[in-house]
Amino acid sequence: MTTTASFLEMLAEREQAARAQAEYLRTQIEQLTGQLREIEGHLADLATTRSVILNLADGEPRPPEPPDLPGNPAYQNILAALAESPAPVRAKDLCHRLDLGQEPKHIEGMRSKLKRLVTKGMAVETEPGLFALNRK
């Protein structure tokens, strides 16, 4: 007949075995994670090397491509308004000129479009919040 004490001893043995197995698996995970980091770093180095070799194989460096004009008519209207303006303008003023409304959502949308034009090199932000056509 099995007593409560013997059940507890068997439970303790199984618990100890499960803890040992868990620790073994944690150690394996740490080792594999380290190996994965090394391999991913190596892959990134290989991708960079491939890119450099392809650029060298092309011969002469390519000139930067001109920024593509946004096809959206809203951008064309903004660029036209900036071209007509003798001084830098605020997003709110452009909204007024283009009859887009003066609500914050319209002004923020305009500011976002102006910032995109700045990143494309088509407009400049002369001061924070003041935008003009890039005439270079």
Coordinates of N, CA and C in Angstrom, one line a residue:
M1 N 0.8 -1.2 0.0 CA 0.0 0.0 0.0 C 0.9 1.2 0.0
T2 N 0.5 2.2 -0.8 CA 1.3 3.4 -1.0 C 0.8 4.4 0.0
T3 N 1.7 5.1 0.6 CA 1.3 6.1 1.6 C 1.5 7.5 1.0
T4 N 0.9 8.4 1.7 CA 1.0 9.8 1.2 C 2.4 10.3 1.1
A5 N 3.3 9.8 2.0 CA 4.7 10.2 2.0 C 5.4 9.7 0.7
S6 N 5.1 8.5 0.3 CA 5.7 7.9 -1.0 C 5.2 8.7 -2.2
F7 N 3.9 9.1 -2.2 CA 3.4 9.9 -3.3 C 4.1 11.2 -3.4
L8 N 4.3 11.8 -2.2 CA 5.0 13.1 -2.2 C 6.5 13.0 -2.7
E9 N 7.1 11.8 -2.3 CA 8.5 11.6 -2.8 C 8.5 11.4 -4.3
M10 N 7.5 10.7 -4.9 CA 7.5 10.5 -6.3 C 7.2 11.9 -7.0
L11 N 6.3 12.7 -6.5 CA 6.0 14.0 -7.0 C 7.3 14.9 -7.0
A12 N 8.0 14.8 -5.9 CA 9.2 15.6 -5.8 C 10.3 15.2 -6.8
E13 N 10.4 13.9 -7.1 CA 11.3 13.4 -8.0 C 10.9 13.9 -9.5
R14 N 9.7 13.8 -9.8 CA 9.2 14.2 -11.1 C 9.4 15.7 -11.3
E15 N 9.1 16.5 -10.2 CA 9.3 17.9 -10.2 C 10.7 18.3 -10.5
Q16 N 11.6 17.6 -9.8 CA 13.1 17.8 -10.0 C 13.5 17.5 -11.4
A17 N 13.0 16.4 -12.0 CA 13.3 16.0 -13.3 C 12.8 17.1 -14.3
A18 N 11.6 17.6 -14.1 CA 11.0 18.6 -15.0 C 11.8 19.9 -14.9
R19 N 12.2 20.3 -13.7 CA 13.1 21.5 -13.5 C 14.4 21.3 -14.3
A20 N 15.0 20.2 -14.2 CA 16.3 19.9 -14.9 C 16.1 20.0 -16.4
Q21 N 15.0 19.4 -16.9 CA 14.7 19.5 -18.3 C 14.5 20.9 -18.8
A22 N 13.7 21.7 -18.0 CA 13.5 23.1 -18.3 C 14.8 23.9 -18.3
E23 N 15.6 23.7 -17.4 CA 16.9 24.4 -17.4 C 17.8 24.0 -18.6
Y24 N 17.8 22.7 -18.9 CA 18.5 22.3 -20.1 C 18.0 22.9 -21.4
L25 N 16.7 23.0 -21.5 CA 16.1 23.7 -22.7 C 16.4 25.2 -22.7
R26 N 16.3 25.8 -21.5 CA 16.7 27.3 -21.5 C 18.1 27.5 -22.0
T27 N 19.0 26.6 -21.6 CA 20.4 26.8 -22.0 C 20.5 26.6 -23.5
Q28 N 19.8 25.6 -24.0 CA 19.8 25.4 -25.5 C 19.3 26.6 -26.2
I29 N 18.2 27.2 -25.7 CA 17.6 28.4 -26.3 C 18.6 29.5 -26.3
E30 N 19.3 29.8 -25.2 CA 20.2 30.9 -25.2 C 21.3 30.6 -26.2
Q31 N 21.8 29.4 -26.3 CA 22.9 29.1 -27.3 C 22.4 29.3 -28.7
L32 N 21.2 28.8 -29.0 CA 20.6 29.0 -30.4 C 20.4 30.4 -30.7
T33 N 19.9 31.2 -29.7 CA 19.6 32.6 -29.9 C 20.9 33.3 -30.3
G34 N 22.0 33.0 -29.6 CA 23.3 33.6 -29.9 C 23.8 33.2 -31.3
Q35 N 23.6 32.0 -31.7 CA 24.0 31.5 -33.0 C 23.2 32.2 -34.1
L36 N 21.9 32.4 -33.8 CA 21.0 33.0 -34.8 C 21.4 34.5 -35.0
R37 N 21.8 35.2 -33.9 CA 22.2 36.6 -34.0 C 23.5 36.7 -34.9
E38 N 24.4 35.7 -34.7 CA 25.6 35.7 -35.5 C 25.3 35.5 -36.9
I39 N 24.4 34.5 -37.2 CA 24.1 34.2 -38.6 C 23.4 35.4 -39.3
E40 N 22.5 36.1 -38.5 CA 21.8 37.2 -39.1 C 22.7 38.4 -39.4
G41 N 23.7 38.6 -38.5 CA 24.7 39.6 -38.7 C 25.5 39.3 -40.0
H42 N 25.9 38.0 -40.1 CA 26.6 37.6 -41.3 C 25.8 37.8 -42.6
L43 N 24.5 37.5 -42.5 CA 23.7 37.7 -43.7 C 23.6 39.2 -44.1
A44 N 23.5 40.0 -43.1 CA 23.5 41.5 -43.3 C 24.8 41.9 -44.0
D45 N 25.9 41.4 -43.5 CA 27.2 41.7 -44.1 C 27.3 41.3 -45.5
L46 N 26.8 40.1 -45.8 CA 26.8 39.5 -47.2 C 25.9 40.4 -48.1
A47 N 24.8 40.8 -47.6 CA 23.9 41.7 -48.4 C 24.6 43.0 -48.7
T48 N 25.3 43.6 -47.8 CA 26.0 44.8 -48.0 C 27.1 44.6 -49.0
T49 N 27.8 43.5 -48.9 CA 28.9 43.2 -49.8 C 28.4 43.0 -51.2
R50 N 27.2 42.3 -51.3 CA 26.6 42.1 -52.7 C 26.3 43.5 -53.3
S51 N 25.7 44.4 -52.5 CA 25.3 45.7 -53.0 C 26.5 46.5 -53.4
V52 N 27.6 46.5 -52.6 CA 28.8 47.2 -53.0 C 29.4 46.6 -54.3
I53 N 29.5 45.3 -54.4 CA 30.0 44.7 -55.6 C 29.2 45.0 -56.9
L54 N 27.9 45.0 -56.7 CA 27.0 45.3 -57.9 C 27.2 46.8 -58.3
N55 N 27.4 47.7 -57.3 CA 27.6 49.1 -57.7 C 29.0 49.3 -58.3
L56 N 30.0 48.5 -57.9 CA 31.3 48.6 -58.5 C 31.3 48.0 -59.9
A57 N 30.5 47.0 -60.1 CA 30.5 46.3 -61.4 C 29.8 47.2 -62.4
D58 N 28.9 48.0 -62.0 CA 28.2 48.9 -62.9 C 29.2 49.9 -63.5
G59 N 30.3 50.1 -63.0 CA 31.2 51.1 -63.5 C 31.1 52.4 -62.8
E60 N 30.7 53.4 -63.6 CA 30.5 54.8 -63.1 C 29.4 54.9 -62.1
P61 N 29.5 55.7 -61.1 CA 28.4 55.9 -60.2 C 27.2 56.5 -60.9
R62 N 26.1 56.1 -60.6 CA 24.9 56.7 -61.2 C 24.5 58.0 -60.6
P63 N 24.1 59.0 -61.4 CA 23.7 60.2 -60.8 C 22.4 60.1 -60.1
P64 N 22.1 60.8 -59.1 CA 20.8 60.7 -58.4 C 19.7 61.0 -59.4
E65 N 18.6 60.2 -59.2 CA 17.5 60.4 -60.1 C 16.7 61.6 -59.6
P66 N 16.2 62.4 -60.6 CA 15.4 63.6 -60.2 C 14.2 63.1 -59.4
P67 N 13.7 63.9 -58.5 CA 12.6 63.5 -57.7 C 11.3 63.4 -58.6
D68 N 10.6 62.4 -58.4 CA 9.4 62.3 -59.3 C 8.3 63.2 -58.8
L69 N 7.6 63.8 -59.7 CA 6.5 64.7 -59.4 C 5.3 63.9 -58.8
P70 N 4.8 64.4 -57.8 CA 3.6 63.7 -57.3 C 2.4 63.8 -58.3
G71 N 1.8 62.7 -58.6 CA 0.7 62.7 -59.6 C -0.6 63.2 -59.1
N72 N -0.7 63.3 -57.8 CA -2.0 63.7 -57.2 C -2.2 65.2 -57.5
P73 N -3.4 65.6 -58.0 CA -3.6 67.0 -58.4 C -3.5 67.9 -57.2
A74 N -3.7 67.4 -55.9 CA -3.5 68.2 -54.8 C -2.1 68.8 -54.7
Y75 N -1.1 67.9 -55.0 CA 0.3 68.3 -54.9 C 0.6 69.3 -56.0
Q76 N 0.0 69.1 -57.2 CA 0.2 70.1 -58.3 C -0.4 71.4 -57.9
N77 N -1.5 71.4 -57.3 CA -2.1 72.7 -56.8 C -1.2 73.4 -55.8
I78 N -0.7 72.6 -54.9 CA 0.2 73.2 -53.8 C 1.4 73.8 -54.5
L79 N 2.0 73.0 -55.4 CA 3.2 73.5 -56.0 C 2.9 74.8 -56.8
A80 N 1.8 74.9 -57.5 CA 1.4 76.1 -58.2 C 1.2 77.2 -57.3
A81 N 0.6 77.0 -56.1 CA 0.4 78.1 -55.2 C 1.7 78.6 -54.6
L82 N 2.6 77.6 -54.3 CA 3.9 78.0 -53.8 C 4.7 78.8 -54.9
A83 N 4.6 78.4 -56.1 CA 5.3 79.2 -57.2 C 4.7 80.6 -57.4
E84 N 3.5 80.8 -57.1 CA 2.9 82.1 -57.2 C 3.2 83.0 -56.0
S85 N 3.5 82.4 -54.9 CA 3.7 83.2 -53.7 C 5.1 83.8 -53.6
P86 N 5.2 85.1 -53.4 CA 6.4 85.8 -53.3 C 7.2 85.5 -52.0
A87 N 6.6 85.0 -51.0 CA 7.2 84.7 -49.7 C 6.8 83.4 -49.2
P88 N 7.5 82.8 -48.3 CA 7.1 81.5 -47.7 C 5.8 81.7 -47.1
V89 N 5.0 80.6 -47.1 CA 3.6 80.6 -46.6 C 3.4 79.5 -45.5
R90 N 2.4 79.6 -44.7 CA 2.1 78.6 -43.7 C 1.0 77.7 -44.3
A91 N 0.9 76.5 -43.7 CA -0.1 75.5 -44.2 C -1.5 76.1 -44.2
K92 N -1.8 76.9 -43.1 CA -3.1 77.5 -43.0 C -3.4 78.4 -44.1
D93 N -2.4 79.2 -44.5 CA -2.6 80.2 -45.6 C -2.8 79.5 -46.9
L94 N -2.1 78.3 -47.1 CA -2.3 77.6 -48.4 C -3.7 77.0 -48.4
C95 N -4.2 76.5 -47.3 CA -5.6 76.0 -47.2 C -6.6 77.1 -47.6
H96 N -6.3 78.3 -47.1 CA -7.2 79.4 -47.5 C -7.2 79.7 -49.0
R97 N -5.9 79.8 -49.5 CA -5.8 80.1 -50.9 C -6.4 79.0 -51.8
L98 N -6.3 77.8 -51.4 CA -6.8 76.7 -52.2 C -8.3 76.3 -51.8
D99 N -8.9 77.1 -51.0 CA -10.3 76.9 -50.6 C -10.5 75.4 -50.0
L100 N -9.6 75.0 -49.1 CA -9.7 73.7 -48.5 C -10.4 73.7 -47.2
G101 N -10.6 74.8 -46.6 CA -11.2 74.8 -45.3 C -10.1 75.2 -44.2
Q102 N -10.6 75.7 -43.1 CA -9.7 76.1 -42.1 C -9.7 75.2 -40.8
E103 N -10.3 74.0 -40.9 CA -10.4 73.1 -39.8 C -9.0 72.5 -39.6
P104 N -8.7 72.1 -38.3 CA -7.4 71.5 -38.0 C -7.0 70.3 -38.9
K105 N -8.0 69.5 -39.3 CA -7.7 68.3 -40.1 C -7.2 68.8 -41.5
H106 N -7.7 69.8 -42.0 CA -7.3 70.3 -43.3 C -5.9 70.9 -43.2
I107 N -5.7 71.7 -42.2 CA -4.4 72.3 -42.0 C -3.3 71.3 -41.8
E108 N -3.6 70.3 -40.9 CA -2.6 69.2 -40.7 C -2.3 68.4 -41.9
G109 N -3.4 68.1 -42.7 CA -3.2 67.4 -44.0 C -2.3 68.2 -44.9
M110 N -2.5 69.5 -45.0 CA -1.7 70.4 -45.8 C -0.2 70.4 -45.3
R111 N -0.1 70.5 -44.0 CA 1.3 70.5 -43.5 C 2.0 69.1 -43.8
S112 N 1.3 68.1 -43.8 CA 1.8 66.7 -44.1 C 2.3 66.7 -45.6
K113 N 1.4 67.2 -46.4 CA 1.8 67.3 -47.9 C 3.0 68.1 -48.1
L114 N 3.0 69.3 -47.4 CA 4.2 70.2 -47.6 C 5.5 69.5 -47.1
K115 N 5.4 68.8 -46.0 CA 6.6 68.1 -45.5 C 7.0 67.0 -46.5
R116 N 6.1 66.3 -47.2 CA 6.5 65.3 -48.2 C 7.2 66.0 -49.4
L117 N 6.7 67.2 -49.8 CA 7.3 67.9 -50.8 C 8.7 68.4 -50.4
V118 N 8.9 68.7 -49.2 CA 10.2 69.0 -48.7 C 11.2 67.8 -48.7
T119 N 10.7 66.7 -48.3 CA 11.5 65.5 -48.4 C 11.9 65.1 -49.8
K120 N 11.0 65.4 -50.8 CA 11.3 65.1 -52.2 C 12.2 66.2 -52.8
G121 N 12.5 67.3 -52.1 CA 13.3 68.4 -52.6 C 12.6 69.3 -53.4
M122 N 11.3 69.3 -53.5 CA 10.5 70.2 -54.3 C 10.1 71.5 -53.6
A123 N 10.1 71.4 -52.3 CA 9.8 72.6 -51.5 C 10.8 72.7 -50.4
V124 N 10.9 73.8 -49.7 CA 11.8 74.0 -48.6 C 11.0 74.6 -47.4
E125 N 11.5 74.3 -46.2 CA 10.9 74.9 -45.0 C 11.9 75.9 -44.5
T126 N 11.6 77.1 -44.9 CA 12.6 78.2 -44.6 C 12.7 78.5 -43.1
E127 N 11.7 78.3 -42.4 CA 11.6 78.4 -40.9 C 10.5 77.4 -40.5
P128 N 10.6 77.0 -39.2 CA 9.5 76.0 -38.8 C 8.1 76.5 -39.2
G129 N 7.4 75.7 -40.0 CA 6.1 76.1 -40.4 C 5.9 77.0 -41.6
L130 N 7.0 77.5 -42.1 CA 7.0 78.3 -43.3 C 7.6 77.6 -44.5
F131 N 6.8 77.5 -45.6 CA 7.2 76.7 -46.7 C 7.2 77.5 -48.0
A132 N 8.2 77.2 -48.9 CA 8.3 77.9 -50.2 C 8.8 76.9 -51.2
L133 N 8.6 77.2 -52.5 CA 9.0 76.4 -53.6 C 10.5 76.3 -53.6
N134 N 11.1 75.2 -53.8 CA 12.5 75.0 -53.9 C 12.9 75.5 -55.3
R135 N 13.5 76.6 -55.5 CA 13.8 77.2 -56.8 C 15.2 76.8 -57.3
K136 N 15.9 75.8 -56.6 CA 17.2 75.4 -57.1 C 17.2 74.4 -58.2

